[in-house]
Amino acid sequence: MERVKRRWWTWGVSLIALVVIAGAVLSGAFQLAVLTVPSYREQLADWVSGVAGRPVQIGGISLAWRGLAPRLELNDITLYSTDGSEELRLERLSLGIGLRRLLAGEFLPSHLEISGIRVTAEVDAQGRLRIAGFEPGETQQAASHEQWLDGLERFEHVAIEGSELRIAHHAFGPTPLNVRIEALDLDKTASGFELAGELRLPADRGGVFTIEARIDGAVAQFSSWRGRFEANIQGLRPQGWLRPYLLPGTQILAQELEAHISGEIERGHIAHAHVELNTGALVLARAGVLSSALRSAAVFDYTRTPQGWHIDVTELDFDGES
């Protein structure tokens, strides 16, 4: 019996070694084919351009293995607008096929990883949104955008890291808000998806924003989202957020301002949120008049209603104010 077990173990190790060696040979052959047939890279770029509805340039292509799963790596990807200006840039895009799908005979990618993406989102005065040149109302681009969103449904895991998002909105003034995406992971579940992320806010607006959510519904259909979320923000700086609404010369300084937010999502909107704010020293100054507190805290609840929304403040404390 012990000899049979050893035999199975030997066969198993040999099979895994054979797969790894075959993967290395296949990766080398693929890389050689890409180098010797440069038109292959252009053909792939043309196909991506057709799907995106925008010119696309791909710097490099390679085949790699993670464990027993193959991964197609695309490097230095640039998406251009119709006038030739750069709209979006990615340092690396990786497509992987999970071992479970391979054993089932399915060869569509199930894992998507993106790093070094730089994209701009613009919201105009009418509330219209443009992301990397895609704008609702432009038939061809909107249809392509929907294809990209629908394509997310096939992925069991999506990860974004080391990326930047520039948000242009009149509420932020003339300078876009630059948010760095340290890590953002989306994992499919039986009824929806789980989301976990860490974002770094601009220096004049705060520190680190983290979020976790468990949502029921399709990833690409925002109106179907239903679930709960929790978010934490450390090192908030209110001056940066409130600057467009403050009277000239007004200063608000807060040490160690932290926020904890938990709530529920219904039909793609925040239906309810419980917010807790805590600070160290708080200073409000304008026209030579100074008000301060050693510590402050606020607790309130936000509720979305058919008529709009309302906020219930349940706690508002200022200790050592002057």
mmCIF file of C-alpha atoms in Angstrom:
data_model
loop_
_atom_site.group_PDB
_atom_site.id
_atom_site.type_symbol
_atom_site.label_atom_id
_atom_site.label_comp_id
_atom_site.label_asym_id
_atom_site.label_seq_id
_atom_site.Cartn_x
_atom_site.Cartn_y
_atom_site.Cartn_z
ATOM 1 C CA MET A 1 0.000 0.000 0.000
ATOM 2 C CA GLU A 2 2.836 2.377 0.884
ATOM 3 C CA ARG A 3 4.488 1.596 -2.456
ATOM 4 C CA VAL A 4 1.261 2.522 -4.288
ATOM 5 C CA LYS A 5 1.079 5.842 -2.448
ATOM 6 C CA ARG A 6 4.687 6.617 -3.356
ATOM 7 C CA ARG A 7 3.977 5.717 -6.966
ATOM 8 C CA TRP A 8 0.987 8.095 -7.095
ATOM 9 C CA TRP A 9 3.070 10.814 -5.464
ATOM 10 C CA THR A 10 5.868 10.313 -8.002
ATOM 11 C CA TRP A 11 3.431 10.444 -10.904
ATOM 12 C CA GLY A 12 1.787 13.576 -9.513
ATOM 13 C CA VAL A 13 5.090 15.407 -9.067
ATOM 14 C CA SER A 14 6.248 14.307 -12.509
ATOM 15 C CA LEU A 15 3.023 15.563 -14.103
ATOM 16 C CA ILE A 16 3.323 18.956 -12.431
ATOM 17 C CA ALA A 17 6.984 19.195 -13.477
ATOM 18 C CA LEU A 18 6.011 18.288 -17.042
ATOM 19 C CA VAL A 19 3.333 21.012 -17.086
ATOM 20 C CA VAL A 20 5.808 23.609 -15.762
ATOM 21 C CA ILE A 21 8.442 22.651 -18.338
ATOM 22 C CA ALA A 22 5.875 22.659 -21.148
ATOM 23 C CA GLY A 23 4.674 26.061 -19.961
ATOM 24 C CA ALA A 24 8.219 27.454 -20.022
ATOM 25 C CA VAL A 25 8.806 26.090 -23.528
ATOM 26 C CA LEU A 26 5.443 27.442 -24.724
ATOM 27 C CA SER A 27 6.165 30.860 -23.210
ATOM 28 C CA GLY A 28 9.549 30.993 -24.948
ATOM 29 C CA ALA A 29 8.042 29.915 -28.261
ATOM 30 C CA PHE A 30 5.279 32.507 -27.958
ATOM 31 C CA GLN A 31 7.758 35.276 -27.176
ATOM 32 C CA LEU A 32 9.899 34.205 -30.150
ATOM 33 C CA ALA A 33 6.839 34.249 -32.413
ATOM 34 C CA VAL A 34 5.945 37.761 -31.283
ATOM 35 C CA LEU A 35 9.494 38.976 -31.961
ATOM 36 C CA THR A 36 9.772 37.286 -35.369
ATOM 37 C CA VAL A 37 6.251 38.156 -36.522
ATOM 38 C CA PRO A 38 5.764 41.815 -35.464
ATOM 39 C CA SER A 39 2.490 42.024 -37.388
ATOM 40 C CA TYR A 40 0.890 39.849 -34.681
ATOM 41 C CA ARG A 41 1.164 42.710 -32.178
ATOM 42 C CA GLU A 42 -0.336 45.164 -34.659
ATOM 43 C CA GLN A 43 -3.197 42.766 -35.426
ATOM 44 C CA LEU A 44 -3.990 42.472 -31.721
ATOM 45 C CA ALA A 45 -3.863 46.265 -31.345
ATOM 46 C CA ASP A 46 -6.232 46.615 -34.321
ATOM 47 C CA TRP A 47 -8.669 44.182 -32.704
ATOM 48 C CA VAL A 48 -8.601 46.054 -29.381
ATOM 49 C CA SER A 49 -9.049 49.338 -31.276
ATOM 50 C CA GLY A 50 -12.168 47.958 -32.930
ATOM 51 C CA VAL A 51 -13.666 46.950 -29.584
ATOM 52 C CA ALA A 52 -12.764 50.234 -27.867
ATOM 53 C CA GLY A 53 -13.698 52.460 -30.780
ATOM 54 C CA ARG A 54 -10.402 54.307 -30.300
ATOM 55 C CA PRO A 55 -6.850 53.898 -31.686
ATOM 56 C CA VAL A 56 -4.790 51.640 -29.396
ATOM 57 C CA GLN A 57 -1.036 51.073 -29.266
ATOM 58 C CA ILE A 58 0.522 48.018 -27.536
ATOM 59 C CA GLY A 59 4.201 48.105 -26.632
ATOM 60 C CA GLY A 60 4.853 44.452 -25.781
ATOM 61 C CA ILE A 61 3.219 41.029 -25.493
ATOM 62 C CA SER A 62 4.397 37.997 -23.526
ATOM 63 C CA LEU A 63 3.082 34.716 -22.153
ATOM 64 C CA ALA A 64 3.760 33.866 -18.498
ATOM 65 C CA TRP A 65 2.635 31.271 -15.976
ATOM 66 C CA ARG A 66 1.410 31.746 -12.416
ATOM 67 C CA GLY A 67 1.364 28.356 -10.758
ATOM 68 C CA LEU A 68 -0.354 26.095 -13.274
ATOM 69 C CA ALA A 69 -2.373 28.859 -14.947
ATOM 70 C CA PRO A 70 -1.217 30.676 -18.125
ATOM 71 C CA ARG A 71 -1.313 34.474 -18.313
ATOM 72 C CA LEU A 72 -1.129 36.790 -21.307
ATOM 73 C CA GLU A 73 0.793 39.969 -20.446
ATOM 74 C CA LEU A 74 0.322 43.206 -22.421
ATOM 75 C CA ASN A 75 2.684 46.093 -21.634
ATOM 76 C CA ASP A 76 2.749 49.831 -22.406
ATOM 77 C CA ILE A 77 -0.822 50.160 -23.699
ATOM 78 C CA THR A 78 -2.043 53.578 -24.844
ATOM 79 C CA LEU A 79 -5.594 54.517 -25.830
ATOM 80 C CA TYR A 80 -5.921 57.615 -28.035
ATOM 81 C CA SER A 81 -8.855 59.879 -28.786
ATOM 82 C CA THR A 82 -10.083 60.349 -32.340
ATOM 83 C CA ASP A 83 -7.982 63.524 -32.693
ATOM 84 C CA GLY A 84 -4.811 61.660 -31.693
ATOM 85 C CA SER A 85 -4.420 62.933 -28.128
ATOM 86 C CA GLU A 86 -3.673 60.445 -25.362
ATOM 87 C CA GLU A 87 -6.732 59.433 -23.300
ATOM 88 C CA LEU A 88 -5.595 56.468 -21.231
ATOM 89 C CA ARG A 89 -2.328 54.696 -20.477
ATOM 90 C CA LEU A 90 -1.620 51.330 -18.854
ATOM 91 C CA GLU A 91 1.772 50.005 -17.867
ATOM 92 C CA ARG A 92 0.610 46.375 -17.682
ATOM 93 C CA LEU A 93 -2.525 44.347 -18.355
ATOM 94 C CA SER A 94 -2.576 40.659 -17.466
ATOM 95 C CA LEU A 95 -5.217 38.129 -18.561
ATOM 96 C CA GLY A 96 -5.240 34.753 -16.821
ATOM 97 C CA ILE A 97 -7.164 31.495 -17.159
ATOM 98 C CA GLY A 98 -7.912 29.766 -13.860
ATOM 99 C CA LEU A 99 -6.993 26.108 -13.398
ATOM 100 C CA ARG A 100 -10.638 25.185 -12.784
ATOM 101 C CA ARG A 101 -11.681 26.604 -16.150
ATOM 102 C CA LEU A 102 -8.761 24.898 -17.893
ATOM 103 C CA LEU A 103 -9.802 21.522 -16.472
ATOM 104 C CA ALA A 104 -13.352 22.213 -17.663
ATOM 105 C CA GLY A 105 -12.094 22.883 -21.177
ATOM 106 C CA GLU A 106 -12.844 26.636 -21.067
ATOM 107 C CA PHE A 107 -10.190 28.977 -22.435
ATOM 108 C CA LEU A 108 -11.748 32.417 -21.857
ATOM 109 C CA PRO A 109 -9.777 34.557 -19.349
ATOM 110 C CA SER A 110 -11.108 34.527 -15.789
ATOM 111 C CA HIS A 111 -8.576 36.856 -14.134
ATOM 112 C CA LEU A 112 -7.765 40.446 -15.056
ATOM 113 C CA GLU A 113 -4.972 42.464 -13.451
ATOM 114 C CA ILE A 114 -4.111 46.071 -14.332
ATOM 115 C CA SER A 115 -1.259 48.191 -13.031
ATOM 116 C CA GLY A 116 -0.027 51.661 -13.835
ATOM 117 C CA ILE A 117 -3.287 52.880 -15.377
ATOM 118 C CA ARG A 118 -3.735 56.649 -15.698
ATOM 119 C CA VAL A 119 -7.224 57.759 -16.616
ATOM 120 C CA THR A 120 -9.250 60.978 -16.453
ATOM 121 C CA ALA A 121 -12.934 61.218 -15.537
ATOM 122 C CA GLU A 122 -14.701 64.476 -16.382
ATOM 123 C CA VAL A 123 -18.102 65.631 -15.124
ATOM 124 C CA ASP A 124 -19.472 68.745 -16.821
ATOM 125 C CA ALA A 125 -21.989 71.285 -15.493
ATOM 126 C CA GLN A 126 -24.882 69.168 -16.857
ATOM 127 C CA GLY A 127 -23.654 66.126 -14.949
ATOM 128 C CA ARG A 128 -22.491 64.265 -18.071
ATOM 129 C CA LEU A 129 -19.599 61.884 -17.486
ATOM 130 C CA ARG A 130 -16.632 61.197 -19.751
ATOM 131 C CA ILE A 131 -14.118 58.477 -18.881
ATOM 132 C CA ALA A 132 -11.084 58.090 -21.139
ATOM 133 C CA GLY A 133 -12.953 59.712 -23.986
ATOM 134 C CA PHE A 134 -16.144 57.652 -23.674
ATOM 135 C CA GLU A 135 -19.252 59.770 -23.348
ATOM 136 C CA PRO A 136 -22.881 58.643 -23.030
ATOM 137 C CA GLY A 137 -24.807 59.772 -26.064
ATOM 138 C CA GLU A 138 -22.064 58.961 -28.549
ATOM 139 C CA THR A 139 -23.619 55.864 -30.066
ATOM 140 C CA GLN A 140 -20.526 54.007 -31.220
ATOM 141 C CA GLN A 141 -18.414 54.802 -28.166
ATOM 142 C CA ALA A 142 -21.292 54.136 -25.775
ATOM 143 C CA ALA A 143 -21.932 50.756 -27.371
ATOM 144 C CA SER A 144 -18.227 49.897 -27.104
ATOM 145 C CA HIS A 145 -18.230 51.060 -23.500
ATOM 146 C CA GLU A 146 -21.140 48.726 -22.778
ATOM 147 C CA GLN A 147 -19.178 45.871 -24.356
ATOM 148 C CA TRP A 148 -16.285 46.549 -21.995
ATOM 149 C CA LEU A 149 -18.621 46.626 -18.988
ATOM 150 C CA ASP A 150 -20.398 43.451 -20.058
ATOM 151 C CA GLY A 151 -16.995 41.833 -20.516
ATOM 152 C CA LEU A 152 -16.288 42.306 -16.806
ATOM 153 C CA GLU A 153 -18.927 39.693 -16.052
ATOM 154 C CA ARG A 154 -16.694 36.895 -17.361
ATOM 155 C CA PHE A 155 -13.912 37.656 -14.886
ATOM 156 C CA GLU A 156 -13.870 35.925 -11.504
ATOM 157 C CA HIS A 157 -11.167 38.267 -10.224
ATOM 158 C CA VAL A 158 -10.215 41.826 -11.215
ATOM 159 C CA ALA A 159 -7.323 43.702 -9.593
ATOM 160 C CA ILE A 160 -6.010 47.236 -10.115
ATOM 161 C CA GLU A 161 -2.881 48.550 -8.411
ATOM 162 C CA GLY A 162 -0.410 51.407 -8.612
ATOM 163 C CA SER A 163 -2.764 53.525 -10.723
ATOM 164 C CA GLU A 164 -4.019 57.116 -10.885
ATOM 165 C CA LEU A 165 -7.505 58.545 -11.408
ATOM 166 C CA ARG A 166 -7.931 62.238 -12.262
ATOM 167 C CA ILE A 167 -11.437 63.561 -11.535
ATOM 168 C CA ALA A 168 -12.416 66.874 -13.115
ATOM 169 C CA HIS A 169 -15.538 68.392 -11.509
ATOM 170 C CA HIS A 170 -16.639 71.969 -10.888
ATOM 171 C CA ALA A 171 -16.895 71.189 -7.155
ATOM 172 C CA PHE A 172 -13.119 70.616 -7.079
ATOM 173 C CA GLY A 173 -12.284 73.919 -8.741
ATOM 174 C CA PRO A 174 -10.059 74.343 -11.799
ATOM 175 C CA THR A 175 -7.565 71.692 -10.668
ATOM 176 C CA PRO A 176 -8.635 68.025 -11.110
ATOM 177 C CA LEU A 177 -8.657 65.764 -8.067
ATOM 178 C CA ASN A 178 -5.824 63.222 -8.305
ATOM 179 C CA VAL A 179 -6.554 59.941 -6.527
ATOM 180 C CA ARG A 180 -3.980 57.153 -6.389
ATOM 181 C CA ILE A 181 -5.333 53.601 -6.430
ATOM 182 C CA GLU A 182 -2.957 51.622 -4.257
ATOM 183 C CA ALA A 183 -5.015 48.424 -4.555
ATOM 184 C CA LEU A 184 -8.521 47.571 -5.714
ATOM 185 C CA ASP A 185 -9.764 43.965 -5.821
ATOM 186 C CA LEU A 186 -13.082 42.636 -7.100
ATOM 187 C CA ASP A 187 -14.017 38.974 -6.632
ATOM 188 C CA LYS A 188 -17.142 37.384 -8.066
ATOM 189 C CA THR A 189 -19.511 35.554 -5.713
ATOM 190 C CA ALA A 190 -22.511 33.316 -6.348
ATOM 191 C CA SER A 191 -24.908 36.281 -6.159
ATOM 192 C CA GLY A 192 -22.716 39.273 -6.989
ATOM 193 C CA PHE A 193 -19.247 40.406 -5.997
ATOM 194 C CA GLU A 194 -16.990 41.513 -3.143
ATOM 195 C CA LEU A 195 -14.930 44.691 -3.361
ATOM 196 C CA ALA A 196 -11.938 45.795 -1.305
ATOM 197 C CA GLY A 197 -9.769 48.789 -2.014
ATOM 198 C CA GLU A 198 -7.252 51.301 -0.702
ATOM 199 C CA LEU A 199 -7.021 54.773 -2.234
ATOM 200 C CA ARG A 200 -4.673 57.629 -1.397
ATOM 201 C CA LEU A 201 -6.182 61.110 -1.507
ATOM 202 C CA PRO A 202 -4.310 64.268 -2.580
ATOM 203 C CA ALA A 203 -2.107 65.860 0.076
ATOM 204 C CA ASP A 204 -4.364 68.902 0.445
ATOM 205 C CA ARG A 205 -7.489 66.775 1.017
ATOM 206 C CA GLY A 206 -6.520 63.823 3.144
ATOM 207 C CA GLY A 207 -4.673 60.593 3.619
ATOM 208 C CA VAL A 208 -5.888 57.034 3.035
ATOM 209 C CA PHE A 209 -9.374 55.850 2.076
ATOM 210 C CA THR A 210 -10.223 52.145 2.467
ATOM 211 C CA ILE A 211 -13.456 50.406 1.527
ATOM 212 C CA GLU A 212 -14.989 46.944 1.724
ATOM 213 C CA ALA A 213 -18.311 45.975 0.184
ATOM 214 C CA ARG A 214 -20.365 42.882 -0.478
ATOM 215 C CA ILE A 215 -22.859 43.465 -3.266
ATOM 216 C CA ASP A 216 -25.584 41.348 -4.843
ATOM 217 C CA GLY A 217 -26.169 42.037 -8.532
ATOM 218 C CA ALA A 218 -24.315 42.168 -11.833
ATOM 219 C CA VAL A 219 -21.051 44.120 -11.884
ATOM 220 C CA ALA A 220 -21.950 46.026 -15.055
ATOM 221 C CA GLN A 221 -25.566 46.776 -14.058
ATOM 222 C CA PHE A 222 -25.332 49.457 -11.390
ATOM 223 C CA SER A 223 -29.112 49.597 -10.935
ATOM 224 C CA SER A 224 -29.056 45.967 -9.743
ATOM 225 C CA TRP A 225 -26.577 46.588 -6.914
ATOM 226 C CA ARG A 226 -27.796 45.799 -3.430
ATOM 227 C CA GLY A 227 -25.654 45.197 -0.356
ATOM 228 C CA ARG A 228 -23.575 46.692 2.429
ATOM 229 C CA PHE A 229 -20.319 48.606 2.606
ATOM 230 C CA GLU A 230 -17.833 49.962 5.148
ATOM 231 C CA ALA A 231 -15.304 52.730 4.562
ATOM 232 C CA ASN A 232 -12.615 54.404 6.648
ATOM 233 C CA ILE A 233 -10.807 57.660 5.937
ATOM 234 C CA GLN A 234 -7.707 58.712 7.848
ATOM 235 C CA GLY A 235 -6.037 62.119 7.873
ATOM 236 C CA LEU A 236 -8.863 64.078 6.253
ATOM 237 C CA ARG A 237 -8.175 67.769 5.651
ATOM 238 C CA PRO A 238 -11.453 69.716 5.522
ATOM 239 C CA GLN A 239 -9.898 72.895 4.091
ATOM 240 C CA GLY A 240 -9.261 71.213 0.762
ATOM 241 C CA TRP A 241 -12.790 69.808 0.443
ATOM 242 C CA LEU A 242 -14.639 72.920 1.639
ATOM 243 C CA ARG A 243 -12.502 75.554 -0.090
ATOM 244 C CA PRO A 244 -15.044 76.278 -2.903
ATOM 245 C CA TYR A 245 -17.790 76.897 -0.339
ATOM 246 C CA LEU A 246 -15.914 78.933 2.290
ATOM 247 C CA LEU A 247 -15.886 82.705 2.515
ATOM 248 C CA PRO A 248 -12.600 84.312 1.448
ATOM 249 C CA GLY A 249 -9.977 84.192 4.207
ATOM 250 C CA THR A 250 -11.649 81.355 6.139
ATOM 251 C CA GLN A 251 -9.332 78.647 7.485
ATOM 252 C CA ILE A 252 -10.314 75.259 8.925
ATOM 253 C CA LEU A 253 -7.598 73.066 10.432
ATOM 254 C CA ALA A 254 -8.189 69.643 11.972
ATOM 255 C CA GLN A 255 -5.633 67.239 13.404
ATOM 256 C CA GLU A 256 -6.100 63.484 13.008
ATOM 257 C CA LEU A 257 -9.535 63.807 11.430
ATOM 258 C CA GLU A 258 -10.894 60.308 10.876
ATOM 259 C CA ALA A 259 -14.173 59.092 9.463
ATOM 260 C CA HIS A 260 -15.920 55.723 9.613
ATOM 261 C CA ILE A 261 -18.839 55.146 7.266
ATOM 262 C CA SER A 262 -21.065 52.095 7.034
ATOM 263 C CA GLY A 263 -24.234 51.733 5.082
ATOM 264 C CA GLU A 264 -26.508 50.012 2.625
ATOM 265 C CA ILE A 265 -26.808 50.208 -1.152
ATOM 266 C CA GLU A 266 -30.124 49.806 -2.955
ATOM 267 C CA ARG A 267 -30.523 49.893 -6.736
ATOM 268 C CA GLY A 268 -27.042 51.272 -7.163
ATOM 269 C CA HIS A 269 -27.516 54.197 -4.739
ATOM 270 C CA ILE A 270 -26.526 54.693 -1.110
ATOM 271 C CA ALA A 271 -29.850 54.186 0.661
ATOM 272 C CA HIS A 272 -28.524 54.701 4.189
ATOM 273 C CA ALA A 273 -25.188 55.602 5.745
ATOM 274 C CA HIS A 274 -24.028 55.920 9.340
ATOM 275 C CA VAL A 275 -21.120 58.378 9.666
ATOM 276 C CA GLU A 276 -18.782 58.874 12.637
ATOM 277 C CA LEU A 277 -16.249 61.724 12.626
ATOM 278 C CA ASN A 278 -13.500 62.278 15.207
ATOM 279 C CA THR A 279 -10.717 64.846 15.334
ATOM 280 C CA GLY A 280 -7.930 66.042 17.552
ATOM 281 C CA ALA A 281 -7.414 69.808 17.703
ATOM 282 C CA LEU A 282 -9.896 71.778 15.570
ATOM 283 C CA VAL A 283 -9.338 75.424 14.582
ATOM 284 C CA LEU A 284 -11.676 77.780 12.691
ATOM 285 C CA ALA A 285 -10.362 81.249 11.822
ATOM 286 C CA ARG A 286 -11.644 84.187 9.783
ATOM 287 C CA ALA A 287 -10.985 87.923 9.834
ATOM 288 C CA GLY A 288 -8.920 87.720 13.028
ATOM 289 C CA VAL A 289 -11.592 85.743 14.901
ATOM 290 C CA LEU A 290 -10.376 82.366 16.172
ATOM 291 C CA SER A 291 -12.410 79.437 17.507
ATOM 292 C CA SER A 292 -10.841 76.163 18.578
ATOM 293 C CA ALA A 293 -11.459 72.846 20.314
ATOM 294 C CA LEU A 294 -9.059 70.265 21.726
ATOM 295 C CA ARG A 295 -11.231 67.435 20.426
ATOM 296 C CA SER A 296 -14.424 67.120 18.455
ATOM 297 C CA ALA A 297 -16.799 64.377 17.391
ATOM 298 C CA ALA A 298 -19.896 64.103 15.238
ATOM 299 C CA VAL A 299 -22.265 61.247 14.469
ATOM 300 C CA PHE A 300 -25.053 61.424 11.929
ATOM 301 C CA ASP A 301 -27.189 59.255 9.661
ATOM 302 C CA TYR A 302 -27.897 59.853 5.993
ATOM 303 C CA THR A 303 -31.087 58.432 4.470
ATOM 304 C CA ARG A 304 -32.178 58.576 0.842
ATOM 305 C CA THR A 305 -35.898 59.256 0.376
ATOM 306 C CA PRO A 306 -38.224 59.401 -2.673
ATOM 307 C CA GLN A 307 -38.220 63.200 -2.307
ATOM 308 C CA GLY A 308 -34.456 63.520 -1.874
ATOM 309 C CA TRP A 309 -32.512 62.874 1.336
ATOM 310 C CA HIS A 310 -32.280 63.888 4.970
ATOM 311 C CA ILE A 311 -29.624 63.833 7.698
ATOM 312 C CA ASP A 312 -30.169 63.124 11.394
ATOM 313 C CA VAL A 313 -27.398 64.418 13.689
ATOM 314 C CA THR A 314 -27.264 62.281 16.834
ATOM 315 C CA GLU A 315 -24.033 63.599 18.365
ATOM 316 C CA LEU A 316 -22.005 66.818 18.104
ATOM 317 C CA ASP A 317 -19.282 67.405 20.724
ATOM 318 C CA PHE A 318 -16.549 70.021 21.100
ATOM 319 C CA ASP A 319 -14.190 69.644 24.083
ATOM 320 C CA GLY A 320 -12.072 72.516 25.328
ATOM 321 C CA GLU A 321 -13.489 75.039 22.869
ATOM 322 C CA SER A 322 -12.556 78.721 23.019
#
